[in-house]
PDB file of C-alpha atoms in Angstrom:
ATOM      1  CA  SER C 160     -18.614  13.414  -8.573  1.00 64.00           C
ATOM      2  CA  GLN C 161     -16.589  10.913  -6.544  1.00 67.00           C
ATOM      3  CA  LYS C 162     -17.171  11.169  -2.855  1.00 79.00           C
ATOM      4  CA  ILE C 163     -15.861   9.364   0.224  1.00 88.00           C
ATOM      5  CA  GLU C 164     -17.508   9.956   3.558  1.00 89.00           C
ATOM      6  CA  GLN C 165     -16.561   8.651   6.962  1.00 90.00           C
ATOM      7  CA  ASN C 166     -19.295   8.291   9.522  1.00 78.00           C
ATOM      8  CA  SER C 167     -18.557  11.162  11.812  1.00 71.00           C
ATOM      9  CA  GLU C 168     -15.897  13.684  12.579  1.00 76.00           C
ATOM     10  CA  ALA C 169     -15.394  12.288  16.071  1.00 90.00           C
ATOM     11  CA  LEU C 170     -16.202   9.107  17.934  1.00 93.00           C
ATOM     12  CA  ASN C 171     -15.877   8.735  21.699  1.00 95.00           C
ATOM     13  CA  ILE C 172     -15.907   5.307  23.320  1.00 95.00           C
ATOM     14  CA  GLN C 173     -14.948   3.681  26.598  1.00 97.00           C
ATOM     15  CA  GLU C 174     -11.808   1.625  26.943  1.00 97.00           C
ATOM     16  CA  GLY C 175     -12.460  -2.056  26.287  1.00 97.00           C
ATOM     17  CA  LYS C 176     -15.392  -1.444  23.944  1.00 97.00           C
ATOM     18  CA  THR C 177     -15.379  -2.064  20.207  1.00 97.00           C
ATOM     19  CA  ALA C 178     -15.010   0.998  17.991  1.00 96.00           C
ATOM     20  CA  THR C 179     -16.741   0.830  14.617  1.00 96.00           C
ATOM     21  CA  LEU C 180     -15.873   3.348  11.929  1.00 96.00           C
ATOM     22  CA  THR C 181     -17.699   3.654   8.616  1.00 96.00           C
ATOM     23  CA  CYS C 182     -16.478   4.574   5.165  1.00 95.00           C
ATOM     24  CA  ASN C 183     -19.017   5.142   2.377  1.00 94.00           C
ATOM     25  CA  TYR C 184     -18.220   6.036  -1.192  1.00 92.00           C
ATOM     26  CA  THR C 185     -20.158   6.966  -4.323  1.00 87.00           C
ATOM     27  CA  ASN C 186     -19.483   7.037  -8.044  1.00 80.00           C
ATOM     28  CA  TYR C 187     -16.443   4.858  -7.724  1.00 80.00           C
ATOM     29  CA  SER C 188     -15.433   1.191  -8.070  1.00 79.00           C
ATOM     30  CA  PRO C 189     -12.131   0.701  -6.259  1.00 81.00           C
ATOM     31  CA  ALA C 190     -10.052  -2.420  -6.654  1.00 80.00           C
ATOM     32  CA  TYR C 191      -8.756  -1.996  -3.113  1.00 87.00           C
ATOM     33  CA  LEU C 192      -9.721  -0.108  -0.002  1.00 91.00           C
ATOM     34  CA  GLN C 193      -7.145   0.817   2.613  1.00 93.00           C
ATOM     35  CA  TRP C 194      -7.277   2.045   6.188  1.00 96.00           C
ATOM     36  CA  TYR C 195      -4.686   4.305   7.784  1.00 96.00           C
ATOM     37  CA  ARG C 196      -4.062   5.776  11.203  1.00 97.00           C
ATOM     38  CA  GLN C 197      -2.870   9.371  11.526  1.00 96.00           C
ATOM     39  CA  ASP C 198      -1.631  10.987  14.719  1.00 95.00           C
ATOM     40  CA  PRO C 199      -1.535  14.800  15.038  1.00 92.00           C
ATOM     41  CA  GLY C 200       1.271  16.374  13.022  1.00 91.00           C
ATOM     42  CA  ARG C 201       2.380  13.035  11.562  1.00 93.00           C
ATOM     43  CA  GLY C 202       1.993  11.198   8.280  1.00 94.00           C
ATOM     44  CA  PRO C 203      -0.542   8.356   7.983  1.00 95.00           C
ATOM     45  CA  VAL C 204       0.455   4.816   8.932  1.00 94.00           C
ATOM     46  CA  PHE C 205      -0.865   1.899   6.878  1.00 93.00           C
ATOM     47  CA  LEU C 206      -3.086  -0.530   8.791  1.00 95.00           C
ATOM     48  CA  LEU C 207      -5.010  -2.823   6.454  1.00 94.00           C
ATOM     49  CA  LEU C 208      -5.843  -3.337   2.798  1.00 92.00           C
ATOM     50  CA  ILE C 209      -8.882  -5.233   1.560  1.00 93.00           C
ATOM     51  CA  ARG C 210      -9.527  -6.258  -2.030  1.00 90.00           C
ATOM     52  CA  GLU C 211     -12.838  -5.942  -3.847  1.00 87.00           C
ATOM     53  CA  ASN C 212     -13.296  -9.724  -3.848  1.00 89.00           C
ATOM     54  CA  GLU C 213     -12.670 -10.014  -0.106  1.00 92.00           C
ATOM     55  CA  LYS C 214     -15.462  -9.629   2.423  1.00 91.00           C
ATOM     56  CA  GLU C 215     -13.396  -9.378   5.570  1.00 96.00           C
ATOM     57  CA  LYS C 216      -9.804  -8.961   6.725  1.00 96.00           C
ATOM     58  CA  ARG C 217      -8.365  -9.230  10.225  1.00 96.00           C
ATOM     59  CA  LYS C 218      -5.137  -8.173  11.862  1.00 95.00           C
ATOM     60  CA  GLU C 219      -4.790  -8.583  15.611  1.00 96.00           C
ATOM     61  CA  ARG C 220      -7.534  -6.402  17.164  1.00 97.00           C
ATOM     62  CA  LEU C 221      -8.479  -4.856  13.822  1.00 98.00           C
ATOM     63  CA  LYS C 222     -11.167  -6.070  11.439  1.00 98.00           C
ATOM     64  CA  VAL C 223     -12.208  -4.564   8.116  1.00 98.00           C
ATOM     65  CA  THR C 224     -15.223  -5.473   6.012  1.00 97.00           C
ATOM     66  CA  PHE C 225     -15.881  -4.431   2.440  1.00 94.00           C
ATOM     67  CA  ASP C 226     -19.311  -4.472   0.795  1.00 93.00           C
ATOM     68  CA  THR C 227     -19.030  -3.412  -2.846  1.00 89.00           C
ATOM     69  CA  THR C 228     -22.810  -3.563  -3.269  1.00 91.00           C
ATOM     70  CA  LEU C 229     -23.429  -1.093  -0.459  1.00 92.00           C
ATOM     71  CA  LYS C 230     -20.202   0.746  -1.373  1.00 92.00           C
ATOM     72  CA  GLN C 231     -19.193   0.651   2.252  1.00 94.00           C
ATOM     73  CA  SER C 232     -16.335  -0.467   4.460  1.00 95.00           C
ATOM     74  CA  LEU C 233     -16.494  -0.929   8.214  1.00 97.00           C
ATOM     75  CA  PHE C 234     -13.398  -0.738  10.406  1.00 97.00           C
ATOM     76  CA  HIS C 235     -13.548  -2.315  13.854  1.00 98.00           C
ATOM     77  CA  ILE C 236     -11.115  -2.039  16.752  1.00 98.00           C
ATOM     78  CA  THR C 237     -11.929  -4.560  19.463  1.00 98.00           C
ATOM     79  CA  ALA C 238     -10.897  -4.190  23.104  1.00 98.00           C
ATOM     80  CA  SER C 239     -10.060  -0.561  22.425  1.00 97.00           C
ATOM     81  CA  GLN C 240      -7.324   1.173  24.387  1.00 97.00           C
ATOM     82  CA  PRO C 241      -6.537   4.871  24.974  1.00 97.00           C
ATOM     83  CA  ALA C 242      -3.476   4.351  22.741  1.00 97.00           C
ATOM     84  CA  ASP C 243      -5.861   3.694  19.853  1.00 98.00           C
ATOM     85  CA  SER C 244      -6.951   7.339  19.994  1.00 98.00           C
ATOM     86  CA  ALA C 245      -6.103   8.894  16.621  1.00 97.00           C
ATOM     87  CA  THR C 246      -7.670   9.894  13.318  1.00 95.00           C
ATOM     88  CA  TYR C 247      -8.503   6.964  11.063  1.00 96.00           C
ATOM     89  CA  LEU C 248      -8.626   7.455   7.315  1.00 96.00           C
ATOM     90  CA  CYS C 249     -10.056   5.203   4.652  1.00 95.00           C
ATOM     91  CA  ALA C 250      -8.605   5.444   1.167  1.00 93.00           C
ATOM     92  CA  LEU C 251      -9.735   4.109  -2.181  1.00 90.00           C
ATOM     93  CA  ASP C 252      -7.016   2.709  -4.361  1.00 84.00           C
ATOM     94  CA  GLY C 253      -7.117   3.089  -8.088  1.00 69.00           C
ATOM     95  CA  TYR C 254      -8.138   6.722  -8.388  1.00 62.00           C
ATOM     96  CA  GLY C 255      -8.206   7.622 -12.061  1.00 59.00           C
ATOM     97  CA  GLY C 256      -7.558   4.004 -12.936  1.00 58.00           C
ATOM     98  CA  ALA C 257      -4.024   4.024 -11.575  1.00 61.00           C
ATOM     99  CA  THR C 258      -3.100   1.445  -8.966  1.00 63.00           C
ATOM    100  CA  ASN C 259      -1.764   2.881  -5.733  1.00 70.00           C
ATOM    101  CA  LYS C 260      -3.147   6.292  -6.477  1.00 80.00           C
ATOM    102  CA  LEU C 261      -5.168   6.968  -3.357  1.00 88.00           C
ATOM    103  CA  ILE C 262      -8.161   9.158  -2.691  1.00 88.00           C
ATOM    104  CA  PHE C 263      -8.756   9.698   1.023  1.00 92.00           C
ATOM    105  CA  GLY C 264     -11.887  10.001   3.073  1.00 92.00           C
ATOM    106  CA  THR C 265     -12.517  12.829   5.476  1.00 87.00           C
ATOM    107  CA  GLY C 266     -11.278  10.874   8.492  1.00 93.00           C
ATOM    108  CA  THR C 267     -12.802   9.991  11.862  1.00 95.00           C
ATOM    109  CA  LEU C 268     -11.188  11.145  15.093  1.00 95.00           C
ATOM    110  CA  LEU C 269     -11.439   8.329  17.617  1.00 96.00           C
ATOM    111  CA  ALA C 270     -11.077   9.096  21.312  1.00 97.00           C
ATOM    112  CA  VAL C 271     -10.899   6.138  23.691  1.00 97.00           C
ATOM    113  CA  GLN C 272     -11.618   7.164  27.249  1.00 96.00           C
ATOM    114  CA  PRO C 273      -9.903   5.267  30.092  1.00 93.00           C
TER     115      PRO C 273
ATOM    116  CA  GLY J  78      10.356  -2.078   8.047  1.00 60.00           C
ATOM    117  CA  ALA J  79      10.416   0.332   5.140  1.00 66.00           C
ATOM    118  CA  VAL J  80      10.765   3.954   6.134  1.00 90.00           C
ATOM    119  CA  VAL J  81      10.160   7.184   4.288  1.00 95.00           C
ATOM    120  CA  SER J  82      11.774  10.344   5.589  1.00 96.00           C
ATOM    121  CA  GLN J  83      11.113  13.995   4.832  1.00 97.00           C
ATOM    122  CA  HIS J  84      13.261  17.038   5.315  1.00 96.00           C
ATOM    123  CA  PRO J  85      12.740  19.566   6.693  1.00 97.00           C
ATOM    124  CA  SER J  86      10.011  18.759   9.200  1.00 96.00           C
ATOM    125  CA  ARG J  87       9.137  22.433   9.572  1.00 97.00           C
ATOM    126  CA  VAL J  88       9.980  25.464   7.489  1.00 97.00           C
ATOM    127  CA  ILE J  89       9.016  29.101   7.651  1.00 97.00           C
ATOM    128  CA  CYS J  90       9.669  31.263   4.635  1.00 96.00           C
ATOM    129  CA  LYS J  91       8.816  34.726   3.400  1.00 97.00           C
ATOM    130  CA  SER J  92       6.248  35.311   0.715  1.00 97.00           C
ATOM    131  CA  GLY J  93       7.789  35.200  -2.751  1.00 97.00           C
ATOM    132  CA  THR J  94      10.623  32.835  -1.898  1.00 97.00           C
ATOM    133  CA  SER J  95      10.977  29.174  -2.882  1.00 97.00           C
ATOM    134  CA  VAL J  96      11.163  26.176  -0.588  1.00 97.00           C
ATOM    135  CA  LYS J  97      12.422  22.672  -1.358  1.00 98.00           C
ATOM    136  CA  ILE J  98      11.135  19.608   0.483  1.00 98.00           C
ATOM    137  CA  GLU J  99      12.938  16.277   0.208  1.00 97.00           C
ATOM    138  CA  CYS J 100      11.368  12.836   0.404  1.00 96.00           C
ATOM    139  CA  ARG J 101      13.598   9.780   0.740  1.00 96.00           C
ATOM    140  CA  SER J 102      12.919   6.073   0.866  1.00 94.00           C
ATOM    141  CA  LEU J 103      15.499   4.841   3.369  1.00 92.00           C
ATOM    142  CA  ASP J 104      15.796   1.110   2.820  1.00 88.00           C
ATOM    143  CA  PHE J 105      13.987   0.419  -0.408  1.00 89.00           C
ATOM    144  CA  GLN J 106      13.780   1.764  -3.923  1.00 89.00           C
ATOM    145  CA  ALA J 107      10.743   3.720  -4.980  1.00 88.00           C
ATOM    146  CA  THR J 108      10.167   4.274  -8.675  1.00 86.00           C
ATOM    147  CA  THR J 109       6.945   6.087  -7.825  1.00 89.00           C
ATOM    148  CA  MET J 110       6.305   8.511  -5.005  1.00 93.00           C
ATOM    149  CA  PHE J 111       3.266  10.616  -4.258  1.00 94.00           C
ATOM    150  CA  TRP J 112       2.930  14.137  -2.879  1.00 96.00           C
ATOM    151  CA  TYR J 113      -0.066  15.174  -0.791  1.00 96.00           C
ATOM    152  CA  ARG J 114      -1.188  18.365   0.888  1.00 96.00           C
ATOM    153  CA  GLN J 115      -3.281  18.488   4.035  1.00 95.00           C
ATOM    154  CA  PHE J 116      -4.992  21.576   5.438  1.00 91.00           C
ATOM    155  CA  PRO J 117      -6.018  21.703   9.111  1.00 86.00           C
ATOM    156  CA  LYS J 118      -8.840  19.326   9.978  1.00 82.00           C
ATOM    157  CA  GLN J 119      -9.049  18.157   6.375  1.00 87.00           C
ATOM    158  CA  SER J 120      -8.014  14.986   4.653  1.00 88.00           C
ATOM    159  CA  LEU J 121      -5.030  14.411   2.421  1.00 93.00           C
ATOM    160  CA  MET J 122      -5.321  15.682  -1.129  1.00 93.00           C
ATOM    161  CA  LEU J 123      -3.132  14.124  -3.782  1.00 92.00           C
ATOM    162  CA  MET J 124      -1.124  16.765  -5.613  1.00 95.00           C
ATOM    163  CA  ALA J 125       1.034  14.755  -7.969  1.00 94.00           C
ATOM    164  CA  THR J 126       2.626  11.439  -8.771  1.00 92.00           C
ATOM    165  CA  SER J 127       6.408  11.535  -8.973  1.00 91.00           C
ATOM    166  CA  ASN J 128       8.009   9.079 -11.397  1.00 87.00           C
ATOM    167  CA  GLU J 129      11.723   8.307 -11.336  1.00 87.00           C
ATOM    168  CA  GLY J 130      13.407   9.472 -14.494  1.00 85.00           C
ATOM    169  CA  SER J 131      10.338  11.078 -16.024  1.00 86.00           C
ATOM    170  CA  LYS J 132       7.976  13.986 -15.567  1.00 90.00           C
ATOM    171  CA  ALA J 133       5.574  14.089 -12.671  1.00 92.00           C
ATOM    172  CA  THR J 134       1.851  13.696 -13.220  1.00 92.00           C
ATOM    173  CA  TYR J 135      -0.153  16.466 -11.604  1.00 95.00           C
ATOM    174  CA  GLU J 136      -3.725  16.306 -10.367  1.00 92.00           C
ATOM    175  CA  GLN J 137      -6.315  18.632 -11.780  1.00 91.00           C
ATOM    176  CA  GLY J 138      -6.045  22.094 -10.318  1.00 93.00           C
ATOM    177  CA  VAL J 139      -2.428  21.745  -9.174  1.00 95.00           C
ATOM    178  CA  GLU J 140      -0.079  24.196 -10.898  1.00 94.00           C
ATOM    179  CA  LYS J 141       2.938  22.326 -12.212  1.00 94.00           C
ATOM    180  CA  ASP J 142       4.979  25.499 -12.548  1.00 95.00           C
ATOM    181  CA  LYS J 143       4.370  26.380  -8.929  1.00 96.00           C
ATOM    182  CA  PHE J 144       4.958  22.938  -7.440  1.00 97.00           C
ATOM    183  CA  LEU J 145       8.067  21.579  -9.124  1.00 96.00           C
ATOM    184  CA  ILE J 146       8.730  17.886  -8.638  1.00 95.00           C
ATOM    185  CA  ASN J 147      11.992  16.136  -9.379  1.00 92.00           C
ATOM    186  CA  HIS J 148      12.536  12.395  -8.935  1.00 91.00           C
ATOM    187  CA  ALA J 149      16.180  12.110  -9.830  1.00 83.00           C
ATOM    188  CA  SER J 150      16.946   8.788  -8.163  1.00 90.00           C
ATOM    189  CA  LEU J 151      15.182   5.668  -6.937  1.00 90.00           C
ATOM    190  CA  THR J 152      15.288   6.933  -3.367  1.00 93.00           C
ATOM    191  CA  LEU J 153      14.729  10.677  -3.626  1.00 94.00           C
ATOM    192  CA  SER J 154      11.910  12.914  -4.778  1.00 95.00           C
ATOM    193  CA  THR J 155      11.834  16.653  -4.170  1.00 96.00           C
ATOM    194  CA  LEU J 156       8.965  19.130  -4.150  1.00 97.00           C
ATOM    195  CA  THR J 157       9.823  22.786  -4.641  1.00 97.00           C
ATOM    196  CA  VAL J 158       7.165  25.358  -3.841  1.00 98.00           C
ATOM    197  CA  THR J 159       8.078  28.348  -5.987  1.00 97.00           C
ATOM    198  CA  SER J 160       7.120  31.943  -5.226  1.00 96.00           C
ATOM    199  CA  ALA J 161       5.366  30.813  -2.078  1.00 97.00           C
ATOM    200  CA  HIS J 162       2.336  32.711  -0.791  1.00 96.00           C
ATOM    201  CA  PRO J 163       0.576  32.514   2.575  1.00 96.00           C
ATOM    202  CA  GLU J 164      -2.164  30.348   1.041  1.00 95.00           C
ATOM    203  CA  ASP J 165       0.503  27.714   0.300  1.00 96.00           C
ATOM    204  CA  SER J 166       0.954  27.239   4.036  1.00 97.00           C
ATOM    205  CA  SER J 167       0.022  23.634   4.678  1.00 96.00           C
ATOM    206  CA  PHE J 168       1.227  20.196   5.737  1.00 97.00           C
ATOM    207  CA  TYR J 169       2.976  18.465   2.833  1.00 98.00           C
ATOM    208  CA  ILE J 170       3.347  14.692   2.964  1.00 97.00           C
ATOM    209  CA  CYS J 171       5.028  12.285   0.581  1.00 97.00           C
ATOM    210  CA  SER J 172       4.526   8.560   0.236  1.00 95.00           C
ATOM    211  CA  ALA J 173       5.927   5.595  -1.604  1.00 92.00           C
ATOM    212  CA  ARG J 174       4.405   2.282  -2.503  1.00 85.00           C
ATOM    213  CA  SER J 175       5.518  -0.440  -0.104  1.00 80.00           C
ATOM    214  CA  PRO J 176       7.911  -3.033  -1.569  1.00 78.00           C
ATOM    215  CA  SER J 177       5.314  -5.741  -0.928  1.00 77.00           C
ATOM    216  CA  GLY J 178       2.760  -3.764  -2.897  1.00 73.00           C
ATOM    217  CA  THR J 179       0.447  -3.596   0.109  1.00 75.00           C
ATOM    218  CA  GLY J 180      -0.343  -0.087   1.161  1.00 83.00           C
ATOM    219  CA  GLN J 181       1.875   2.952   1.082  1.00 88.00           C
ATOM    220  CA  TYR J 182       4.555   4.234   3.417  1.00 92.00           C
ATOM    221  CA  PHE J 183       4.136   7.873   4.293  1.00 95.00           C
ATOM    222  CA  GLY J 184       6.755  10.341   5.375  1.00 96.00           C
ATOM    223  CA  PRO J 185       6.337  12.266   8.635  1.00 95.00           C
ATOM    224  CA  GLY J 186       5.282  15.402   6.778  1.00 96.00           C
ATOM    225  CA  THR J 187       6.619  18.935   6.393  1.00 97.00           C
ATOM    226  CA  ARG J 188       4.835  21.879   7.939  1.00 97.00           C
ATOM    227  CA  LEU J 189       5.250  24.894   5.656  1.00 97.00           C
ATOM    228  CA  THR J 190       4.401  28.351   6.925  1.00 97.00           C
ATOM    229  CA  VAL J 191       4.638  31.285   4.517  1.00 97.00           C
ATOM    230  CA  THR J 192       4.694  34.690   6.163  1.00 96.00           C
TER     231      THR J 192
END
């Protein structure tokens, strides 16, 4: 069956360090992979999208890599800040062959300590 | 930027009653919207795809007669939970594809509690 796993339920790091979150998937070949941020009691907010033919994407302090051979995406936040504390979700695009139909990972709760 | 709103943000209803949740795209047209459900400490689960002017497409295991979806205009989709039961208590979130085609815009969610 299709499965998306994110590295851990929670990740604690010190302010200023780089946070690295992992998204692994099986039995699936997505055309796109997306990353979202979700704060408690709120809907997810889109952060980055990376295509299957792209290795890396950057946006300000965020960097995403996509390895279709390993079936893995890494999400990095450099110079982390307490305001970056949230749950981060990866999502595969193209579930059931339909573009923009997303299947979400389990999420990683990031806590950045001041 | 593009915004998706939901109403109400919270609703409490008695078991056996029906509840309607609205999802609106505020400054763009959305021919397709998506409805998700999220239980505490779990990820979002896609329930159905709402298509303007046609029937919704439901995911496996989601009862179409229980979760009625209507997408009557390019900016409004509604989800009606019929004959609600306590196990329907959850966080319901809608989304719409961004006009640029990159990512989706999610609503703020509706917390449904069935007593």
